CSV table of C-alpha atoms in Angstrom, one decimal:
chain,number,residue,atom,x,y,z
A,156,MET,CA,135.4,70.2,-146.1
A,157,THR,CA,138.1,72.6,-147.4
A,158,CYS,CA,140.5,74.4,-145.1
A,159,ALA,CA,142.8,77.4,-145.2
A,160,VAL,CA,145.4,78.8,-142.8
A,161,VAL,CA,145.6,82.5,-141.9
A,162,LEU,CA,149.0,83.4,-140.5
A,163,PHE,CA,148.7,86.4,-138.2
A,164,THR,CA,151.9,88.5,-137.8
A,165,SER,CA,151.7,92.2,-137.2
A,166,ASP,CA,148.0,92.3,-137.9
A,167,LEU,CA,146.4,91.0,-134.6
A,168,ARG,CA,142.8,92.0,-135.3
A,169,LEU,CA,139.5,90.8,-136.8
A,170,HIS,CA,138.2,94.2,-138.2
A,171,ASP,CA,139.6,95.0,-141.6
A,172,HIS,CA,141.7,91.9,-142.1
A,173,PRO,CA,142.0,91.0,-145.8
A,174,PRO,CA,143.9,87.7,-145.3
A,175,LEU,CA,141.2,86.4,-143.0
A,176,ARG,CA,138.4,87.6,-145.3
A,177,ALA,CA,140.1,85.9,-148.3
A,178,ALA,CA,140.6,82.6,-146.4
A,179,LEU,CA,137.0,82.6,-145.3
A,180,ALA,CA,135.8,83.1,-148.8
A,181,ALA,CA,138.0,80.3,-150.2
A,182,ALA,CA,137.5,77.5,-147.6
A,183,ASP,CA,134.8,76.0,-145.3
A,184,GLU,CA,137.1,76.1,-142.3
A,185,VAL,CA,140.0,78.3,-141.3
A,186,VAL,CA,142.9,77.9,-138.9
A,187,PRO,CA,143.8,81.3,-137.4
A,188,LEU,CA,147.5,80.8,-136.5
A,189,PHE,CA,150.1,82.8,-134.7
A,190,VAL,CA,153.7,81.4,-134.4
A,191,LEU,CA,156.0,82.5,-131.6
A,192,ASP,CA,159.1,82.8,-133.7
A,193,PRO,CA,162.5,82.1,-132.0
A,194,GLY,CA,164.1,84.2,-134.7
A,195,VAL,CA,162.6,87.3,-133.1
A,196,HIS,CA,164.3,86.4,-129.8
A,197,ALA,CA,167.6,85.6,-131.6
A,198,ALA,CA,167.5,89.0,-133.2
A,199,GLY,CA,166.9,90.7,-129.9
A,200,PHE,CA,163.5,92.2,-130.8
A,201,ASP,CA,161.3,90.5,-128.2
A,202,ALA,CA,161.6,93.1,-125.4
A,203,PRO,CA,159.6,92.5,-122.2
A,204,ASN,CA,157.2,95.4,-122.8
A,205,ARG,CA,156.4,94.3,-126.3
A,206,ASN,CA,156.0,90.7,-125.2
A,207,ALA,CA,153.4,91.8,-122.6
A,208,PHE,CA,151.5,93.9,-125.1
A,209,LEU,CA,151.7,91.0,-127.6
A,210,ALA,CA,150.3,88.6,-125.0
A,211,ASP,CA,147.3,91.0,-124.4
A,212,CYS,CA,146.7,91.2,-128.2
A,213,LEU,CA,146.8,87.4,-128.6
A,214,ALA,CA,144.4,86.9,-125.7
A,215,ASP,CA,142.0,89.5,-127.1
A,216,LEU,CA,142.2,88.0,-130.6
A,217,ASP,CA,141.5,84.5,-129.2
A,218,ALA,CA,138.5,85.9,-127.2
A,219,SER,CA,137.1,87.6,-130.3
A,220,LEU,CA,137.5,84.4,-132.4
A,221,ARG,CA,135.8,82.3,-129.7
A,222,ARG,CA,132.8,84.6,-129.7
A,223,ARG,CA,132.5,83.7,-133.4
A,224,GLY,CA,132.8,80.0,-132.8
A,225,GLY,CA,136.6,79.8,-133.5
A,226,ARG,CA,139.8,80.0,-131.6
A,227,LEU,CA,143.4,81.2,-132.1
A,228,VAL,CA,146.0,78.4,-132.6
A,229,VAL,CA,149.4,79.4,-131.1
A,230,ARG,CA,152.5,77.4,-132.0
A,231,SER,CA,156.2,77.9,-131.2
A,232,GLY,CA,159.1,77.3,-133.5
A,233,PRO,CA,160.5,78.3,-136.9
A,234,VAL,CA,157.6,79.9,-138.9
A,235,ALA,CA,158.0,77.8,-142.0
A,236,ARG,CA,158.1,74.6,-140.1
A,237,GLU,CA,155.1,75.3,-137.9
A,238,VAL,CA,152.9,76.7,-140.7
A,239,GLY,CA,153.7,73.7,-142.9
A,240,ALA,CA,152.8,71.4,-140.0
A,241,VAL,CA,149.5,73.1,-139.4
A,242,ALA,CA,148.6,73.0,-143.1
A,243,ALA,CA,149.4,69.3,-143.1
A,244,GLU,CA,147.3,68.6,-140.0
A,245,CYS,CA,144.2,70.3,-141.4
A,246,GLY,CA,144.7,69.4,-145.1
A,247,ALA,CA,144.9,73.1,-146.1
A,248,LYS,CA,145.7,74.0,-149.7
A,249,GLU,CA,146.1,77.7,-149.0
A,250,VAL,CA,147.9,79.9,-146.5
A,251,HIS,CA,147.1,83.7,-146.3
A,252,MET,CA,149.2,86.3,-144.6
A,253,ALA,CA,150.0,90.1,-144.7
A,254,ALA,CA,152.9,91.2,-146.8
A,255,ALA,CA,156.1,91.9,-144.8
A,256,VAL,CA,158.3,95.0,-145.1
A,257,THR,CA,161.5,94.3,-143.2
A,258,GLY,CA,164.4,92.2,-144.5
A,259,TYR,CA,163.7,89.6,-141.8
A,260,GLY,CA,160.0,89.5,-142.8
A,261,HIS,CA,160.9,89.0,-146.5
A,262,ARG,CA,163.3,86.1,-145.6
A,263,ARG,CA,160.6,84.5,-143.4
A,264,GLU,CA,158.2,84.8,-146.3
A,265,GLU,CA,160.6,83.2,-148.8
A,266,ARG,CA,161.3,80.3,-146.4
A,267,LEU,CA,157.6,79.8,-145.9
A,268,ARG,CA,156.9,79.9,-149.7
A,269,GLY,CA,159.6,77.3,-150.3
A,270,ARG,CA,158.2,75.0,-147.6
A,271,LEU,CA,154.6,75.3,-148.9
A,272,ASP,CA,155.5,75.0,-152.5
A,273,ALA,CA,157.1,71.6,-151.8
A,274,ARG,CA,153.8,70.4,-150.3
A,275,GLY,CA,151.6,71.8,-153.0
A,276,VAL,CA,150.1,74.5,-150.8
A,277,ALA,CA,149.6,78.0,-152.2
A,278,LEU,CA,150.8,81.0,-150.3
A,279,HIS,CA,148.7,84.2,-150.8
A,280,VAL,CA,150.4,87.4,-149.5
A,281,HIS,CA,148.1,90.4,-149.1
A,282,ASP,CA,149.2,94.1,-149.5
A,283,ALA,CA,147.9,97.1,-147.5
A,284,VAL,CA,147.2,95.1,-144.3
A,285,ILE,CA,149.9,96.6,-142.1
A,286,THR,CA,150.1,100.0,-143.9
A,287,ALA,CA,147.4,102.1,-145.6
A,288,VAL,CA,149.2,102.2,-148.9
A,289,GLU,CA,151.6,99.4,-149.5
A,290,PRO,CA,155.3,100.0,-150.1
A,291,GLY,CA,156.2,100.4,-153.8
A,292,ARG,CA,152.7,101.4,-154.9
A,293,VAL,CA,153.7,105.0,-155.4
A,294,THR,CA,157.1,105.8,-156.7
A,295,PRO,CA,158.8,108.8,-158.3
A,296,SER,CA,160.1,108.8,-161.8
A,297,GLY,CA,163.5,107.1,-161.9
A,298,SER,CA,163.5,105.6,-158.4
A,299,ASP,CA,162.0,102.7,-156.5
A,300,HIS,CA,161.0,104.9,-153.5
A,301,TYR,CA,160.5,108.4,-152.3
A,302,ALA,CA,163.4,109.8,-150.3
A,303,VAL,CA,161.6,113.0,-149.3
A,304,PHE,CA,158.3,113.1,-147.4
A,305,THR,CA,156.4,116.0,-148.9
A,306,PRO,CA,156.2,114.8,-152.5
A,307,TYR,CA,155.4,111.3,-151.1
A,308,PHE,CA,152.6,112.8,-149.0
A,309,ARG,CA,151.0,114.4,-152.1
A,310,ARG,CA,151.0,111.2,-154.1
A,311,TRP,CA,149.9,109.1,-151.1
A,312,SER,CA,147.0,111.4,-150.4
A,313,ALA,CA,145.7,111.0,-153.9
A,314,GLU,CA,145.8,107.2,-153.8
A,315,PRO,CA,142.5,105.4,-153.4
A,316,LEU,CA,142.4,103.1,-150.3
A,317,ARG,CA,141.0,99.6,-150.4
A,318,GLU,CA,137.6,99.1,-148.9
A,319,VAL,CA,137.5,98.3,-145.2
A,320,CYS,CA,136.6,94.7,-144.5
A,321,PRO,CA,134.0,94.0,-141.8
A,322,PRO,CA,134.8,91.5,-139.1
A,323,PRO,CA,133.6,88.0,-139.8
A,324,ARG,CA,130.4,86.8,-138.1
A,325,THR,CA,131.5,83.2,-137.9
A,326,VAL,CA,134.9,81.4,-138.0
A,327,ARG,CA,134.9,77.7,-138.2
A,328,VAL,CA,138.1,76.1,-137.0
A,329,PRO,CA,138.7,72.3,-137.7
A,330,ASP,CA,139.1,70.0,-134.8
A,331,GLY,CA,142.3,68.3,-134.1
A,332,VAL,CA,144.7,71.1,-134.8
A,333,ARG,CA,147.2,71.3,-131.9
A,334,GLY,CA,147.7,74.6,-130.1
A,335,GLU,CA,149.7,75.8,-127.2
A,336,PRO,CA,148.6,77.9,-124.2
A,337,LEU,CA,148.4,81.6,-124.9
A,338,PRO,CA,151.4,83.6,-123.5
A,339,SER,CA,150.6,85.8,-120.5
A,340,ARG,CA,152.1,89.0,-119.3
A,341,ASP,CA,151.9,87.8,-115.7
A,342,ALA,CA,155.0,85.7,-116.1
A,343,LEU,CA,157.1,88.4,-117.6
A,344,PRO,CA,159.8,90.2,-115.6
A,345,GLY,CA,161.2,93.7,-116.2
A,346,LEU,CA,158.0,95.4,-117.4
A,347,SER,CA,157.6,99.2,-117.3
A,348,PRO,CA,155.2,100.0,-114.4
A,349,GLY,CA,152.9,102.2,-116.5
A,350,LEU,CA,152.7,99.9,-119.5
A,351,PRO,CA,149.3,100.1,-121.2
A,352,ALA,CA,147.0,97.1,-121.9
A,353,GLY,CA,147.0,95.8,-125.5
A,354,GLY,CA,144.4,94.2,-127.8
A,355,GLU,CA,142.0,95.2,-130.6
A,356,LYS,CA,139.2,95.9,-128.2
A,357,ALA,CA,141.3,98.3,-126.1
A,358,GLY,CA,142.7,100.0,-129.3
A,359,ARG,CA,139.3,100.5,-130.8
A,360,GLU,CA,137.9,102.0,-127.6
A,361,ARG,CA,140.9,104.3,-127.3
A,362,PHE,CA,140.5,105.5,-130.9
A,363,SER,CA,136.8,106.1,-130.5
A,364,ARG,CA,137.4,108.2,-127.3
A,365,TRP,CA,140.2,110.2,-129.0
A,366,VAL,CA,138.0,110.9,-132.0
A,367,ARG,CA,135.4,112.4,-129.7
A,368,SER,CA,137.7,114.3,-127.3
A,369,GLY,CA,141.1,114.8,-128.9
A,370,MET,CA,141.3,114.7,-132.6
A,371,SER,CA,139.8,118.1,-133.3
A,372,ALA,CA,142.6,119.8,-131.3
A,373,TYR,CA,145.4,117.5,-132.5
A,374,GLU,CA,146.8,120.0,-135.1
A,375,GLU,CA,147.4,122.7,-132.5
A,376,ARG,CA,148.3,120.5,-129.5
A,377,HIS,CA,150.2,117.5,-130.8
A,378,ASP,CA,153.5,119.0,-129.7
A,379,ASP,CA,152.3,119.9,-126.2
A,380,LEU,CA,154.4,117.7,-123.9
A,381,ALA,CA,152.4,118.3,-120.8
A,382,GLY,CA,149.0,118.2,-122.5
A,383,ASP,CA,149.5,114.6,-123.6
A,384,ALA,CA,147.3,115.3,-126.6
A,385,THR,CA,148.5,112.7,-129.0
A,386,SER,CA,146.4,109.6,-129.8
A,387,ARG,CA,148.8,107.0,-128.1
A,388,LEU,CA,147.7,104.6,-130.8
A,389,SER,CA,151.2,103.7,-132.0
A,390,PRO,CA,151.4,100.4,-130.0
A,391,PHE,CA,148.1,99.2,-131.5
A,392,LEU,CA,149.3,100.1,-135.0
A,393,HIS,CA,152.6,98.4,-134.4
A,394,PHE,CA,150.9,95.1,-133.5
A,395,GLY,CA,148.2,95.6,-136.1
A,396,ALA,CA,145.4,95.6,-133.5
A,397,LEU,CA,144.2,98.6,-135.4
A,398,SER,CA,144.1,99.0,-139.2
A,399,ALA,CA,146.0,102.0,-140.6
A,400,SER,CA,143.7,102.0,-143.6
A,401,GLU,CA,140.6,102.1,-141.4
A,402,LEU,CA,142.1,104.9,-139.3
A,403,VAL,CA,142.8,107.0,-142.3
A,404,ARG,CA,139.3,106.6,-143.6
A,405,ARG,CA,137.7,107.4,-140.3
A,406,ALA,CA,139.9,110.4,-139.7
A,407,ARG,CA,139.0,111.8,-143.2
A,408,ALA,CA,135.3,111.2,-142.5
A,409,HIS,CA,135.7,113.2,-139.2
A,410,GLY,CA,137.3,116.1,-141.1
A,411,GLY,CA,139.0,119.2,-139.8
A,412,LEU,CA,142.6,120.4,-139.3
A,413,GLY,CA,143.2,117.9,-136.4
A,414,ALA,CA,142.1,115.0,-138.5
A,415,GLU,CA,144.3,116.2,-141.4
A,416,ALA,CA,147.3,116.4,-139.1
A,417,PHE,CA,146.6,112.9,-137.8
A,418,VAL,CA,146.4,111.5,-141.3
A,419,ARG,CA,149.7,113.2,-142.1
A,420,GLN,CA,151.3,111.2,-139.2
A,421,LEU,CA,149.8,108.0,-140.5
A,422,CYS,CA,151.4,108.9,-143.9
A,423,TRP,CA,154.8,109.3,-142.1
A,424,ARG,CA,154.4,105.7,-141.0
A,425,ASP,CA,153.8,104.5,-144.6
A,426,PHE,CA,156.6,106.7,-145.8
A,427,HIS,CA,159.1,105.0,-143.5
A,428,HIS,CA,157.8,101.5,-144.6
A,429,GLN,CA,158.4,102.3,-148.3
A,430,VAL,CA,161.9,103.6,-147.5
A,431,LEU,CA,162.9,100.5,-145.6
A,432,ALA,CA,161.2,98.1,-148.1
A,433,ALA,CA,163.4,99.6,-150.8
A,434,ARG,CA,166.5,100.0,-148.6
A,435,PRO,CA,166.4,97.2,-145.9
A,436,GLU,CA,170.0,97.9,-145.0
A,437,ALA,CA,168.9,101.2,-143.5
A,438,SER,CA,167.9,99.4,-140.4
A,439,THR,CA,171.6,99.2,-139.4
A,440,ARG,CA,173.5,101.4,-141.8
A,441,ASP,CA,173.3,105.1,-142.6
A,442,TYR,CA,170.7,105.8,-145.3
A,443,ARG,CA,172.7,108.8,-146.3
A,444,THR,CA,176.2,108.8,-144.9
A,445,ARG,CA,177.6,112.0,-143.4
A,446,HIS,CA,180.9,110.2,-142.8
A,447,ASP,CA,180.4,110.7,-139.1
A,448,ARG,CA,183.0,109.4,-136.6
A,449,TRP,CA,180.5,108.8,-133.9
A,450,ARG,CA,181.5,108.2,-130.3
A,451,GLY,CA,180.7,104.6,-129.3
A,452,GLU,CA,180.0,102.7,-126.1
A,453,ALA,CA,183.5,102.7,-124.8
A,454,GLU,CA,184.4,106.3,-125.5
A,455,ALA,CA,181.1,107.8,-124.3
A,456,ALA,CA,180.1,105.3,-121.6
A,457,GLU,CA,179.4,107.9,-118.9
A,458,ASP,CA,177.4,110.2,-121.2
A,459,ILE,CA,175.4,107.3,-122.5
A,460,ALA,CA,174.6,106.0,-119.1
A,461,ALA,CA,173.4,109.5,-117.9
A,462,TRP,CA,171.2,109.8,-121.0
A,463,ARG,CA,169.6,106.4,-120.5
A,464,GLU,CA,169.0,107.1,-116.8
A,465,GLY,CA,167.5,110.6,-117.3
A,466,ARG,CA,170.4,112.3,-115.5
A,467,THR,CA,171.9,114.6,-118.2
A,468,GLY,CA,171.2,117.8,-116.4
A,469,TYR,CA,168.8,119.0,-119.2
A,470,PRO,CA,165.3,118.7,-117.6
A,471,VAL,CA,163.2,118.1,-120.7
A,472,VAL,CA,165.6,115.3,-121.9
A,473,ASP,CA,165.6,113.7,-118.5
A,474,ALA,CA,161.8,113.9,-118.2
A,475,ALA,CA,161.4,112.1,-121.6
A,476,MET,CA,163.9,109.3,-120.7
A,477,ARG,CA,162.2,108.7,-117.4
A,478,GLN,CA,158.8,108.6,-119.1
A,479,LEU,CA,160.2,106.0,-121.5
A,480,ARG,CA,161.4,103.8,-118.6
A,481,HIS,CA,158.1,104.1,-116.7
A,482,GLU,CA,155.6,103.8,-119.5
A,483,GLY,CA,157.4,102.0,-122.3
A,484,TRP,CA,156.3,104.9,-124.4
A,485,MET,CA,157.4,108.5,-125.1
A,486,HIS,CA,155.8,111.6,-126.6
A,487,ASN,CA,156.8,112.0,-130.2
A,488,ARG,CA,158.3,115.5,-129.7
A,489,ALA,CA,160.3,114.1,-126.8
A,490,ARG,CA,161.6,111.3,-129.0
A,491,LEU,CA,163.0,113.9,-131.4
A,492,LEU,CA,164.5,115.9,-128.6
A,493,THR,CA,166.2,113.0,-126.9
A,494,ALA,CA,167.5,111.5,-130.1
A,495,SER,CA,168.9,114.9,-131.3
A,496,PHE,CA,170.6,115.4,-127.9
A,497,LEU,CA,172.3,112.0,-128.0
A,498,THR,CA,173.4,112.1,-131.6
A,499,LYS,CA,174.2,115.8,-132.1
A,500,THR,CA,174.9,117.3,-128.7
A,501,LEU,CA,176.7,114.3,-127.3
A,502,TYR,CA,177.7,113.0,-130.7
A,503,VAL,CA,177.0,109.4,-129.9
A,504,ASP,CA,176.2,106.8,-132.6
A,505,TRP,CA,172.5,106.7,-133.4
A,506,ARG,CA,172.4,102.9,-133.3
A,507,ILE,CA,173.2,103.0,-129.6
A,508,GLY,CA,170.1,105.2,-129.0
A,509,ALA,CA,168.0,103.1,-131.3
A,510,ARG,CA,168.9,99.9,-129.4
A,511,HIS,CA,167.9,101.5,-126.1
A,512,PHE,CA,164.6,102.6,-127.4
A,513,LEU,CA,163.9,99.1,-128.9
A,514,GLY,CA,164.6,97.6,-125.5
A,515,LEU,CA,161.8,99.6,-123.9
A,516,LEU,CA,159.3,101.0,-126.4
A,517,VAL,CA,156.0,99.0,-126.6
A,518,ASP,CA,155.6,100.4,-130.1
A,519,GLY,CA,159.2,99.9,-131.1
A,520,ASP,CA,159.7,98.4,-134.5
A,521,VAL,CA,162.6,98.3,-136.9
A,522,VAL,CA,160.9,100.5,-139.5
A,523,ASN,CA,159.8,103.5,-137.5
A,524,ASN,CA,162.3,103.4,-134.7
A,525,GLN,CA,165.4,103.1,-136.9
A,526,LEU,CA,164.3,105.6,-139.6
A,527,ASN,CA,163.2,108.1,-137.0
A,528,TRP,CA,166.6,107.8,-135.3
A,529,GLN,CA,168.3,108.3,-138.7
A,530,TRP,CA,166.1,111.3,-139.3
A,531,ALA,CA,167.2,112.8,-135.9
A,532,ALA,CA,170.8,112.0,-136.5
A,533,GLY,CA,170.8,113.6,-139.9
A,534,THR,CA,171.7,110.4,-141.7
A,535,GLY,CA,168.2,109.6,-142.9
A,536,THR,CA,165.5,111.5,-144.9
A,537,ASP,CA,165.7,114.8,-143.1
A,538,THR,CA,166.2,117.6,-145.7
A,539,ARG,CA,168.0,119.6,-143.0
A,540,PRO,CA,170.5,117.0,-141.8
A,541,HIS,CA,172.6,119.3,-139.7
A,542,ARG,CA,169.8,120.8,-137.6
A,543,VAL,CA,170.3,120.5,-133.8
A,544,LEU,CA,167.3,120.7,-131.4
A,545,ASN,CA,168.2,122.9,-128.4
A,546,PRO,CA,166.6,121.2,-125.3
A,547,VAL,CA,166.2,124.5,-123.5
A,548,VAL,CA,164.5,126.3,-126.4
A,549,GLN,CA,162.4,123.2,-127.1
A,550,GLY,CA,161.5,122.9,-123.5
A,551,ARG,CA,160.3,126.5,-123.2
A,552,ARG,CA,158.3,126.1,-126.5
A,553,PHE,CA,156.6,122.8,-125.8
A,554,ASP,CA,156.5,122.7,-122.0
A,555,PRO,CA,156.4,126.5,-121.1
A,556,ARG,CA,155.1,126.0,-117.6
A,557,GLY,CA,157.4,123.0,-116.9
A,558,ALA,CA,154.5,120.7,-116.1
A,559,TYR,CA,156.0,117.8,-118.2
A,560,VAL,CA,159.4,118.2,-116.5
A,561,ARG,CA,157.9,118.3,-113.0
A,562,ARG,CA,155.8,115.2,-113.7
A,563,TRP,CA,158.9,113.1,-114.5
A,564,VAL,CA,161.7,115.0,-112.7
A,565,PRO,CA,160.3,115.5,-109.2
A,566,GLU,CA,163.6,116.9,-108.0
A,567,LEU,CA,162.5,120.1,-109.8
A,568,HIS,CA,158.9,120.1,-108.5
A,569,ASP,CA,159.4,123.4,-106.6
A,570,VAL,CA,161.5,125.2,-109.2
A,571,GLU,CA,159.8,128.3,-110.7
A,572,ASP,CA,158.8,128.3,-114.4
A,573,ARG,CA,161.6,130.6,-115.4
A,574,PHE,CA,164.3,128.3,-114.0
A,575,VAL,CA,162.7,124.9,-114.6
A,576,HIS,CA,164.4,124.3,-118.0
A,577,GLU,CA,167.7,125.9,-116.7
A,578,PRO,CA,168.1,124.9,-113.1
A,579,TRP,CA,171.8,125.7,-113.2
A,580,ARG,CA,170.7,129.4,-113.3
A,581,LEU,CA,169.1,129.2,-109.8
A,582,PRO,CA,170.8,131.1,-107.0
A,583,GLU,CA,173.7,129.1,-105.7
A,584,ASP,CA,172.3,128.3,-102.3
A,585,ARG,CA,169.1,126.9,-103.9
A,586,ARG,CA,171.0,125.0,-106.6
A,587,ALA,CA,173.1,123.3,-104.0
A,588,ARG,CA,170.0,121.9,-102.3
A,589,LEU,CA,168.7,120.2,-105.5
A,590,ASP,CA,169.5,116.5,-106.0
A,591,TYR,CA,169.9,117.1,-109.7
A,592,PRO,CA,173.0,116.9,-111.8
A,593,GLU,CA,174.8,119.7,-113.6
A,594,PRO,CA,174.6,119.6,-117.4
A,595,LEU,CA,176.7,116.9,-119.0
A,596,ILE,CA,178.0,119.4,-121.5
A,597,ASP,CA,177.6,123.0,-122.4
A,598,LEU,CA,175.3,123.2,-125.4
A,599,SER,CA,177.6,125.5,-127.3
A,600,ASP,CA,180.5,123.0,-126.8
A,601,GLY,CA,178.3,120.2,-128.1
A,602,LEU,CA,177.2,122.2,-131.1
A,603,ALA,CA,180.8,123.1,-131.9
A,604,ARG,CA,181.9,119.5,-131.7
A,605,PHE,CA,179.1,118.4,-134.0
A,606,ARG,CA,179.7,121.1,-136.5
A,607,HIS,CA,183.4,120.3,-136.6
A,608,ALA,CA,182.7,116.6,-137.1
A,609,ARG,CA,180.4,117.5,-140.0
A,610,GLY,CA,182.9,119.9,-141.5
A,611,ARG,CA,180.7,122.9,-141.0
A,612,ASP,CA,182.8,125.1,-138.7
């Protein structure tokens, strides 16, 4: 009997899984393996909300494998050590895994390859498992990546996608390979109360419902804060419980303006992956420096605390920050608003905001979180790096009746629509009765400081 190992990382599914398909084609038996990597904890990336969603995904993956006669093997420890040990236990000559994108992922891959090469075990790394189009597949003349989205989108849209792999009917796992109990969200403290359930089954059900009831209107409603008309699929994509390639294909088959807008968002995800794959240092350093002299934790401590707590005095910003704390998720338009407010109105270092988001977001990953923050701060790929999103204007445009604000800022529940985004304009006696703070800063003062810092005054 021949054996192969499939190392699951950010691809926790059975549908459309090229590494698993290749391993099943190459060997009689397969060990589906997930390693709880202490390096993730050491790097500060294993936030409670993501750990809970991960536990759900692993439980669902194990259940799906058991229905096919297999099981998920979970081990804890350095990835190279544990994969090497499992390969030795089952006599595997091949290990299959999805290609990494981040610097940490590439270093993990290199360590694993070195360990396996020393034992005569081949490592097969598969592209286009985590993304629809792998980083580096489309590049402009004279560069290793696209720095502007629109030309990337044109090239990306013309690229043929690989075929979608069906889930396996049977998975035979050898006896005698030691595994640990699956992690559980029940033992995790500090979870957001409204955290969603994870797993491939939940993700596929959510996508199917959204295709039927939400995709057609996505193009016109995706910025509607109160309407909650986005797919909410980002956590499932982050953990690979859904395949980006399959979602692109299914959306294109559905057709229409809403599907086209949704595919464009999936392309943004691939765009960020190809940027970070080419410039891994952009996870911590400005992609395009503006020579900012950002305020840090010490200088801006009170402003940062108010922003984190949703007490800035700007209702749409506060609503978004409270949604983040409660759900471990935030509407995409709200992410742009809150990031612009912190970096450009309060002129606080984007890395401070990015860390806070990573501490709570169930879909938080280094690729999209860091590069979206850089876009908002004007140090990333935004072609208008000095734009500032006005929270009052944005609130009126994307929450015109104030329903989103009232949902998350109950102090303003009884405030009329015309005042809900500017409660400081209420008559003085009514304003005095509200348990809601005055604005941290006048927007014109914040804009003047930012423009001066960027040398544009």
